[in-house]
Each structure stands twice: as C-alpha cells, then as structure tokens.
Short mmCIF file of C-alpha atoms in Angstrom, two decimals:
data_model
loop_
_atom_site.label_atom_id
_atom_site.label_comp_id
_atom_site.label_asym_id
_atom_site.label_seq_id
_atom_site.Cartn_x
_atom_site.Cartn_y
_atom_site.Cartn_z
CA MET A 4 4.19 13.50 -10.05
CA SER A 5 4.30 17.35 -9.75
CA GLY A 6 8.04 17.52 -11.80
CA SER A 7 9.36 15.32 -8.69
CA THR A 8 11.68 13.45 -9.04
CA PHE A 9 11.80 9.25 -7.98
CA ASN A 10 14.95 7.36 -6.70
CA TYR A 11 13.83 4.31 -8.45
CA SER A 12 17.37 2.62 -7.62
CA GLY A 13 19.78 2.19 -5.16
CA THR A 14 19.58 1.45 -0.86
CA THR A 15 16.04 1.09 0.45
CA ALA A 16 17.95 1.55 3.75
CA GLY A 17 15.72 3.94 6.31
CA PHE A 18 12.52 1.74 4.91
CA PHE A 19 11.12 1.75 8.69
CA VAL A 20 10.86 0.45 11.49
CA SER A 21 11.95 3.46 13.61
CA THR A 22 11.33 7.39 11.31
CA THR A 23 13.47 8.21 14.37
CA GLY A 24 16.85 6.38 14.23
CA PHE A 25 17.85 2.70 14.84
CA TYR A 26 14.97 0.99 16.57
CA ASP A 27 16.81 -1.96 18.39
CA ILE A 28 13.49 -3.95 19.62
CA SER A 29 16.50 -5.57 22.41
CA ALA A 30 16.02 -1.82 24.39
CA TYR A 31 12.53 -3.84 25.64
CA ALA A 32 13.58 -6.97 28.02
CA GLY A 33 13.28 -10.20 26.70
CA MET A 34 11.81 -9.09 23.10
CA GLY A 35 15.27 -9.98 21.11
CA GLY A 36 16.16 -7.78 17.85
CA VAL A 37 13.60 -8.90 15.45
CA ALA A 38 12.88 -6.03 14.02
CA ARG A 39 15.22 -3.26 12.84
CA GLY A 40 15.61 0.12 10.24
CA ALA A 41 17.69 2.90 9.59
CA GLY A 42 15.90 5.52 10.32
CA ALA A 43 15.51 9.37 9.49
CA GLY A 44 18.59 10.33 7.63
CA GLU A 45 18.90 8.07 6.12
CA GLY A 46 15.44 8.34 2.86
CA TYR A 47 15.63 7.61 -1.53
CA GLY A 48 17.12 9.75 -2.99
CA GLY A 49 14.79 11.70 -4.90
CA ILE A 50 11.56 10.39 -3.36
CA GLY A 51 10.52 12.77 -0.93
CA SER A 52 11.19 16.18 -2.58
CA GLY A 53 8.33 18.65 -4.38
CA HIS A 54 4.99 17.24 -4.35
CA ALA A 55 5.78 13.76 -4.16
CA ALA A 56 7.14 13.41 -0.25
CA ALA A 57 6.92 10.32 1.25
CA GLY A 58 5.68 10.20 5.05
CA GLY A 59 4.63 14.16 4.75
CA TYR A 60 3.07 14.19 7.63
CA ALA A 61 4.07 14.04 11.83
CA GLY A 62 4.10 10.76 13.02
CA GLY A 63 2.40 10.91 16.33
CA GLY A 64 -1.50 12.21 17.45
CA GLN A 65 -4.34 10.75 15.37
CA TYR A 66 -5.15 11.96 11.23
CA PRO A 67 -8.36 12.09 11.23
CA GLY A 68 -8.85 10.31 7.97
CA PRO A 69 -8.21 11.09 4.77
CA ALA A 70 -8.83 14.93 3.70
CA ALA A 71 -8.94 16.10 0.46
CA GLU A 72 -6.40 16.89 -0.76
CA ALA A 73 -4.64 17.22 -4.49
CA GLY A 74 -6.78 14.08 -4.71
CA ASP A 75 -4.66 11.72 -2.47
CA LYS A 76 -6.83 11.52 -0.42
CA ALA A 77 -10.83 10.76 -0.24
CA GLY A 78 -13.61 12.59 2.45
CA ALA A 79 -12.40 14.64 5.01
CA GLY A 80 -12.74 12.68 8.24
CA GLU A 81 -14.42 10.15 6.20
CA VAL A 82 -12.80 6.41 5.18
CA PRO A 83 -13.64 4.80 2.23
CA ASN A 84 -13.86 0.85 3.53
CA VAL A 85 -12.08 0.19 0.14
CA TYR A 86 -11.64 -3.26 1.31
CA GLU A 87 -15.57 -4.76 2.92
CA GLY A 88 -14.12 -8.15 3.15
CA ALA A 89 -11.42 -8.54 5.15
CA VAL A 90 -9.06 -6.11 7.22
CA CYS A 91 -7.07 -8.54 9.08
CA TYR A 92 -3.72 -10.56 10.25
CA LEU A 93 -4.16 -14.47 8.96
CA ARG A 94 -3.67 -16.83 11.59
CA GLY A 95 -0.39 -17.85 12.61
CA THR A 96 0.84 -14.33 12.26
CA ARG A 97 3.12 -13.33 15.33
CA ILE A 98 3.03 -9.47 17.20
CA LEU A 99 5.34 -8.14 18.87
CA THR A 100 4.98 -8.13 22.98
CA PRO A 101 6.72 -7.21 26.02
CA THR A 102 7.45 -11.27 26.36
CA GLY A 103 8.32 -11.86 23.08
CA THR A 104 6.21 -12.83 20.05
CA VAL A 105 2.59 -14.09 20.03
CA ARG A 106 0.60 -15.27 17.40
CA VAL A 107 -2.39 -13.45 16.47
CA GLU A 108 -4.75 -15.97 17.52
CA ASP A 109 -3.28 -16.32 20.72
CA LEU A 110 -3.99 -13.10 21.76
CA HIS A 111 -6.25 -11.92 24.66
CA GLN A 112 -8.65 -9.30 26.69
CA GLY A 113 -5.88 -7.24 27.95
CA ASP A 114 -2.75 -8.28 26.94
CA LEU A 115 -0.04 -5.92 26.61
CA VAL A 116 1.24 -5.14 22.80
CA LEU A 117 3.89 -2.37 21.56
CA THR A 118 2.98 0.74 19.47
CA ARG A 119 3.93 2.94 17.52
CA PHE A 120 2.53 5.91 18.74
CA ASN A 121 1.53 5.20 21.94
CA ASP A 122 4.05 3.07 23.59
CA MET A 123 2.45 -0.32 25.12
CA GLN A 124 -1.42 -0.96 24.85
CA PRO A 125 -3.40 -3.41 26.49
CA VAL A 126 -5.87 -4.96 23.58
CA ARG A 127 -9.15 -4.01 24.16
CA TRP A 128 -10.54 -7.13 22.22
CA ILE A 129 -9.86 -9.63 19.59
CA GLY A 130 -12.62 -9.36 16.17
CA ARG A 131 -12.18 -12.99 13.76
CA GLN A 132 -13.41 -13.67 10.59
CA SER A 133 -13.12 -17.73 8.44
CA PHE A 134 -14.36 -18.62 5.18
CA HIS A 135 -13.80 -21.87 3.25
CA SER A 136 -11.19 -21.45 0.39
CA CYS A 137 -13.82 -22.26 -2.22
CA PHE A 138 -15.57 -18.60 -1.12
CA VAL A 139 -12.28 -16.47 -0.99
CA ILE A 140 -10.65 -18.23 -4.11
CA THR A 141 -13.33 -15.92 -6.53
CA ASP A 142 -13.20 -12.69 -4.01
CA ARG A 143 -9.77 -11.31 -4.22
CA SER A 144 -10.52 -9.11 -1.64
CA LEU A 145 -10.25 -11.83 0.58
CA ILE A 146 -7.44 -13.60 -0.82
CA PRO A 147 -4.67 -13.29 1.66
CA VAL A 148 -1.33 -10.68 0.27
CA ARG A 149 2.22 -12.54 0.92
CA ILE A 150 4.76 -9.76 2.06
CA HIS A 151 7.72 -11.79 1.72
CA ALA A 152 10.35 -11.64 4.42
CA GLY A 153 12.24 -8.29 3.14
CA ALA A 154 10.15 -7.09 0.34
CA LEU A 155 10.29 -3.49 2.63
CA GLY A 156 13.60 -3.46 3.46
CA ALA A 157 16.22 -5.54 5.15
CA ASP A 158 15.11 -8.08 7.60
CA LEU A 159 11.44 -6.40 6.62
CA PRO A 160 9.23 -8.14 7.38
CA ALA A 161 11.58 -10.83 9.70
CA ARG A 162 9.23 -13.65 8.56
CA ASP A 163 6.57 -13.85 5.01
CA LEU A 164 3.69 -11.33 6.45
CA TYR A 165 0.44 -12.75 5.60
CA VAL A 166 -2.49 -10.17 5.97
CA SER A 167 -6.27 -9.36 3.54
CA PRO A 168 -5.99 -7.04 1.14
CA GLY A 169 -7.21 -4.20 2.73
CA HIS A 170 -4.93 -4.31 5.62
CA ALA A 171 -2.12 -1.40 5.64
CA VAL A 172 1.08 -1.54 6.71
CA LEU A 173 2.98 1.99 7.50
CA ILE A 174 5.99 2.95 5.32
CA LYS A 175 7.37 6.47 6.72
CA ASN A 176 4.32 7.43 8.41
CA THR A 177 2.63 6.40 5.11
CA LEU A 178 -0.11 3.86 5.89
CA VAL A 179 -0.47 1.78 2.35
CA LEU A 180 -3.13 -0.84 1.81
CA ALA A 181 -0.88 -4.45 1.37
CA ALA A 182 -3.13 -4.50 -2.33
CA SER A 183 -1.80 -1.30 -3.72
CA LEU A 184 1.97 -3.04 -2.85
CA VAL A 185 1.47 -5.90 -5.06
CA ASN A 186 3.94 -6.74 -7.19
CA GLY A 187 3.97 -9.94 -8.25
CA LEU A 188 7.48 -11.02 -7.43
CA THR A 189 8.32 -9.00 -3.13
CA ILE A 190 4.71 -8.81 -2.22
CA THR A 191 2.09 -12.17 -3.88
CA GLN A 192 -1.15 -13.06 -3.91
CA ASP A 193 -1.17 -16.52 -5.50
CA TRP A 194 -1.77 -18.71 -2.67
CA VAL A 195 -5.08 -19.43 -0.56
CA PRO A 196 -5.38 -21.76 2.45
CA GLU A 197 -8.44 -23.87 2.60
CA VAL A 198 -9.47 -21.86 5.34
CA VAL A 199 -8.47 -18.37 5.51
CA GLU A 200 -9.18 -17.12 8.51
CA TYR A 201 -8.22 -13.56 9.58
CA PHE A 202 -7.79 -11.75 12.85
CA GLN A 203 -7.97 -7.98 13.97
CA ILE A 204 -6.47 -6.49 16.85
CA ASP A 205 -8.81 -3.63 18.84
CA LEU A 206 -6.61 -1.50 21.18
CA GLY A 207 -9.77 1.45 21.62
CA MET A 208 -7.97 3.34 19.01
CA HIS A 209 -6.10 2.93 15.61
CA ASP A 210 -2.24 1.96 16.12
CA CYS A 211 0.35 0.42 14.29
CA VAL A 212 1.83 -3.04 16.21
CA ILE A 213 5.22 -4.95 14.76
CA ALA A 214 4.00 -8.03 13.35
CA GLU A 215 6.07 -10.49 12.01
CA GLY A 216 8.71 -7.82 12.18
CA ALA A 217 6.67 -4.24 10.54
CA TRP A 218 4.74 -2.28 11.27
CA CYS A 219 0.83 -2.46 10.49
CA GLU A 220 -2.50 -1.33 11.42
CA THR A 221 -4.15 -2.38 14.26
CA PHE A 222 -8.18 -2.42 14.46
CA ALA A 223 -10.01 1.42 13.51
CA ASP A 224 -13.18 1.50 14.62
CA GLY A 225 -16.20 3.98 12.70
CA PRO A 226 -19.33 3.34 11.64
CA GLY A 227 -19.99 -0.87 10.72
CA GLN A 228 -16.43 -1.21 10.66
CA ARG A 229 -17.28 -4.27 13.92
CA GLU A 230 -20.03 -5.47 11.94
CA MET A 231 -17.86 -7.60 8.87
CA PHE A 232 -16.55 -9.24 12.04
CA GLN A 233 -18.43 -13.35 13.01
CA ASN A 234 -17.64 -12.11 16.34
CA HIS A 235 -18.71 -9.03 16.46
CA ALA A 236 -21.70 -10.22 19.17
CA GLU A 237 -19.28 -10.65 21.43
CA PHE A 238 -17.73 -7.26 21.77
CA ALA A 239 -21.17 -5.86 22.22
CA ALA A 240 -21.38 -8.01 25.25
CA LEU A 241 -18.25 -7.30 26.80
CA TYR A 242 -18.76 -3.61 25.78
CA PRO A 243 -22.91 -3.24 25.42
CA HIS A 244 -22.24 0.65 26.06
CA HIS A 245 -20.28 1.43 23.22
CA ARG A 246 -21.05 3.72 20.85
CA SER A 247 -18.69 3.89 17.56
CA PRO A 248 -17.84 7.34 16.58
CA ALA A 249 -19.18 8.95 13.80
CA ALA A 250 -16.18 8.47 11.34
CA VAL A 251 -12.82 6.74 10.89
CA THR A 252 -9.57 7.89 12.87
CA LEU A 253 -6.82 6.92 11.36
CA CYS A 254 -3.06 6.87 13.34
CA ALA A 255 -0.46 8.06 10.08
CA PRO A 256 -2.52 9.08 6.46
CA ARG A 257 -3.73 6.32 4.44
CA PRO A 258 -3.60 7.62 0.62
CA LEU A 259 -5.60 5.24 -1.88
CA HIS A 260 -4.21 6.72 -4.76
CA GLY A 261 -2.38 10.01 -6.05
CA GLU A 262 1.19 11.34 -5.78
CA LYS A 263 1.97 10.41 -1.58
CA LEU A 264 0.61 6.60 -2.61
CA ALA A 265 3.15 6.66 -5.07
CA ALA A 266 6.26 7.64 -2.93
CA ALA A 267 5.32 4.89 -0.79
CA VAL A 268 5.28 1.98 -3.35
CA ALA A 269 8.13 3.40 -5.05
CA PRO A 270 10.52 2.24 -3.06
CA VAL A 271 8.94 -1.18 -2.58
CA ALA A 272 8.80 -1.64 -5.96
CA ALA A 273 12.35 -0.38 -6.52
CA ARG A 274 13.92 -3.29 -3.96
CA ALA A 275 11.85 -5.82 -6.24
CA ALA A 276 12.81 -4.35 -10.07
CA SER A 277 16.29 -4.71 -8.60
CA ARG A 278 15.99 -8.70 -8.67
CA VAL A 279 14.83 -9.34 -12.40
CA THR A 280 15.68 -8.01 -15.99
CA PRO A 281 13.02 -5.34 -17.76
CA GLY A 282 10.30 -7.23 -19.91
CA ARG A 283 8.64 -5.91 -22.62
CA LEU A 284 7.30 -2.75 -22.28
CA ARG A 285 3.78 -2.28 -23.48
CA GLY A 286 0.78 0.80 -22.23
CA ALA A 287 1.16 4.62 -23.78
CA CYS A 288 0.60 8.15 -22.94
CA GLU A 289 -3.18 8.41 -23.59
CA ARG A 290 -3.65 12.10 -23.07
CA VAL A 291 -1.79 15.53 -22.50
CA GLU A 292 -4.30 17.83 -20.67
CA THR A 293 -3.60 21.63 -20.12
CA ASP A 294 -0.65 21.34 -21.29
CA TRP A 295 0.78 20.17 -18.33
CA ARG A 296 -1.04 16.71 -16.54
CA LEU A 297 0.12 13.82 -18.53
CA THR A 298 -2.28 10.52 -18.30
CA GLY A 299 -1.97 7.19 -19.30
CA TRP A 300 -0.27 3.66 -18.31
CA ALA A 301 2.39 1.29 -18.25
CA GLN A 302 3.27 -2.30 -17.66
CA ASP A 303 5.81 -5.10 -18.01
CA GLU A 304 4.65 -7.87 -20.13
CA THR A 305 6.83 -10.20 -17.97
CA TYR A 306 6.77 -9.28 -14.73
CA PRO A 307 2.26 -7.58 -15.20
CA ASP A 308 2.33 -6.82 -11.37
CA LEU A 309 5.24 -4.47 -10.78
CA PRO A 310 5.25 -1.15 -11.08
CA VAL A 311 6.80 0.54 -14.24
CA LEU A 312 9.12 3.43 -13.27
CA LEU A 313 8.65 6.12 -16.36
CA GLU A 314 10.75 9.17 -17.08
CA VAL A 315 8.80 12.39 -18.47
CA LEU A 316 10.95 14.03 -21.45
CA ALA A 317 10.52 17.28 -22.95
CA GLU A 318 13.06 18.67 -25.64
CA ASP A 319 15.30 15.42 -24.60
CA GLN A 320 15.52 16.81 -21.01
CA VAL A 321 14.29 14.93 -17.97
CA ILE A 322 11.70 16.96 -16.76
CA GLY A 323 10.53 14.38 -14.47
CA THR A 324 9.50 10.72 -12.85
CA VAL A 325 6.37 8.91 -12.71
CA LEU A 326 5.32 5.36 -11.37
CA ALA A 327 2.61 3.75 -13.30
CA CYS A 328 0.41 2.26 -10.16
CA GLU A 329 -2.69 3.97 -10.34
CA PHE A 330 -5.15 2.03 -10.60
CA ARG A 331 -8.09 1.85 -13.31
CA GLU A 332 -11.15 0.31 -13.66
CA ASP A 333 -10.99 -0.36 -17.83
CA LEU A 334 -7.83 -1.19 -16.97
CA ARG A 335 -8.91 -3.96 -14.44
CA ALA A 336 -11.90 -5.36 -16.39
CA ALA A 337 -8.70 -5.54 -19.37
CA GLY A 338 -6.49 -7.93 -16.83
CA LEU A 339 -3.61 -5.69 -17.14
CA ALA A 340 -2.21 -5.95 -13.16
CA GLU A 341 -6.08 -5.41 -11.55
CA GLY A 342 -5.84 -2.43 -13.30
CA ARG A 343 -2.91 -0.89 -11.53
CA CYS A 344 -0.61 0.49 -13.84
CA ALA A 345 -2.30 3.29 -15.08
CA PHE A 346 0.00 7.16 -14.56
CA THR A 347 -1.04 10.70 -14.06
CA PHE A 348 1.92 12.68 -14.55
CA ASN A 349 1.67 16.25 -13.38
CA ALA A 350 4.93 18.89 -15.09
CA ALA A 351 5.68 21.36 -12.17
CA GLU A 352 5.21 24.44 -14.45
CA ARG A 353 2.38 24.56 -17.81
CA LEU A 354 4.74 23.11 -21.16
CA ARG A 355 5.16 25.30 -24.12
CA PRO A 356 4.37 24.06 -27.51
CA GLU A 357 7.15 23.38 -28.49
CA GLN A 358 7.52 21.01 -25.31
CA ILE A 359 4.64 19.34 -26.09
CA ALA A 360 5.33 18.57 -29.31
CA SER A 361 8.70 16.89 -27.91
CA LEU A 362 7.07 14.86 -25.06
CA ARG A 363 8.64 11.46 -24.68
CA ILE A 364 8.08 8.83 -21.71
CA ARG A 365 10.68 5.51 -21.50
CA ARG A 366 10.54 3.61 -18.97
CA ALA A 367 13.78 4.16 -16.43
CA ALA A 368 15.53 0.34 -16.08
CA ASP A 369 16.60 0.41 -19.60
CA GLY A 370 15.27 3.18 -22.04
CA ALA A 371 12.38 1.61 -23.63
CA GLU A 372 9.81 4.27 -25.03
CA LEU A 373 5.78 4.45 -23.90
CA TRP A 374 3.70 5.43 -27.03
CA MET A 375 2.47 8.56 -27.40
CA MET A 376 -0.29 8.71 -29.10
CA GLU A 377 -1.74 11.75 -30.99
CA SER A 378 -5.55 11.84 -30.28
CA GLY A 379 -6.46 13.69 -26.75
CA ALA A 380 -9.39 10.72 -26.17
CA HIS A 381 -8.39 7.57 -24.27
CA ALA A 382 -8.46 5.14 -26.98
CA PRO A 383 -9.85 1.65 -25.94
CA VAL A 384 -7.90 -1.07 -23.72
CA SER A 385 -8.86 -5.11 -25.64
CA ALA A 386 -9.48 -7.77 -23.19
CA ALA A 387 -5.62 -8.98 -24.13
CA GLY A 388 -4.58 -5.80 -22.70
CA LEU A 389 -3.03 -4.00 -26.13
CA GLN A 390 -3.81 -0.89 -26.58
CA LEU A 391 -5.79 -0.09 -29.66
CA ALA A 392 -5.50 2.97 -32.12
CA ALA A 393 -9.31 4.55 -32.07
#
C-alpha cells in the first residue's frame, strides 16, 4: 500500500453522508433528520495518508470514468461493465425526496429527488428488472447485497439497504461496488426473495441519491447500458431522439481494485471486525517482487468474507499495512471469499537485502503470522482453500 498505514480500529465517524461537516436532512422542510454523518476532519487515522488516500478526488463535477492510474482504475474515459446483470435498488428501497422518503418503485417521471452533487433533480425515467429466484440463486451478480443498518457508520444506512452487487455506494467521494463491501457480517449476500425486482433511477446524469439514509448512485448512461433493463423500450418511446454517450461518465471515481478501493473498504471492514474475535488465519505471502512489492492472500477461517488487515514488518519494524480484499480468479475458483482475499503491498522504498530476509506479515488484530513462502512463484491454491507448497 505504498508504505501507507491504515488505522483499522477506532471510530468510523466522518464516513459520510456529508463531506463538508454535519449533514442534517431536517434542513429541508418536511424531510426529517434521517441521514446524518460527521464530515471533514473526522476521518480515520492513517486512512487518507500517502497514496492510499480515500476520496482523493474533489467532490462535485463529473469524473470521466476510471483513468489508468497505478492500477487502481481501468480504461481512461471508459467504465467496464463489471456486473452486466443488474445495477439497481431492490423493490422497497426508500429514496429521499423533498416531501419525505418514497419507495423506489413508486417514483415517477418528473418527481424530484435530492442529489449529492446537483441539488434537487427530476427523475427522467425508472429502469426495471425482474428475475425469479430459481434463476438468481445460481448467479451471484444478481443476488441482492444487504447493507445492514449501521454498517457504514452510526445510522448509516438508517435501515437495511438492499442493492444489486454491481450498484455503487458513495464512501467519502469514492464509489464502491456493493460486491466489494461484502464482509459476511454487516454486509451480506445470503438472501434471495422469490422474485427479485430491481429499479434504477435515471436523472439524465450520473449522481447519488439518499437511499435508506446513505448516498448511492443513480443510472450512468453509456453504450448498451440501458438495454440491461427490461423496459428499455419505454425509454425509447419517451425519448426517441436520445443517443447514449460514447463512454460512461461518473460523478466520482470508482476504483475496482488497488489502493483506493482498499482505503474505502477498510473502515467498513474495521467496523464489522470490531464486533467479533478473530478466527484462525490462513494464507501466504507468495512473492516478493523487485525488492519492494509483496503479494499473497489471507483469510479468517471463522469469518471468511471479512477482509483481513495485515501488518508488514522488516527487521521487526512495521513498514506499512495492507488490506486483503483484492480479487483473484484462482482464489475464487478455490472457494475463498469469492476471490476477494488477495493483497498487494508496495513498500515506500526499495527494501535492502537484510530487510527482505527479515520480512514478516501478521494480522493487525492479534499478531497471528502469515506464512512466508521461500519460492518466488505463486503456489497453487487447493479447492479446500489451503495453501500448498510448490
């Protein structure tokens, strides 16, 4: 993590809703105080330091898709369709409007909603998708993610929030896919209703609205994006002259992997981890590359979906921390946390030979040590999830 240190413990005050001080919805007549959060100046210790800064992009304005920067984001000006199945809110999700909360399925063209970057905006269209559970149960890209009340901070969300895995939540000016937040404790993906009905809000621009008290994204237009909705012909009839932009434009950066993703996920994982006692640690540091980069994987056997915060030591001194939350296909195939338990640690400077010889990695919570492989090659991972020697 470029030598940066995550503070995995302590308060999560300042997570959001606001990035400019306390955000009190009661300032809007008739709304009530349903979404409040401490703002700037109450972040998380080490998070935001070095290259692992969360929300390193200024709020407001349009972010033209993830640019290629240090492997954190893909394709300048283009946003890959990570989840092509659904990018929506589950039926029943309450969205904040000037007159109070309205269930997403009850919103109509012209209704006003409060947005993060553009004040009040009218709904242009509501996209819909519906799937029977027998189809959804075998496709994790369609199974709803449940963000439990308080999972993101005090009263954030205010009530359980259900979104599709490919739907993004705004975390300190960083959009994070719900699938990347699953930890098995406070954010889960283990329930499927008989009929899964998803709804998405089209405002004519990408922004965020308050859903169950938390900022969550709206529809982002781009090539083929609208065709995922089963009622896309309805939009074509309403707006026959509409042409989708050549590339998706987002209201904030949306890292799919790398340091910025880990920085955004870390306080959420810390909040969940504070509720449990760590289980047995398994995994390995598999490779030391070019004297400064370490790669491997780590998993808590008792809480397999909970990202593990690791400390990296050289000559018995902590030189940084890294969160094991990266996706790797071989780990997914082995049944390990849907593949999201890998890590890459980048030291702040090239390590000396004596430092490399003394490298150790341990879990920050209890000091449990991770296995350090002697070989420079990745060892295979068994289907049972155990590291095997080459």
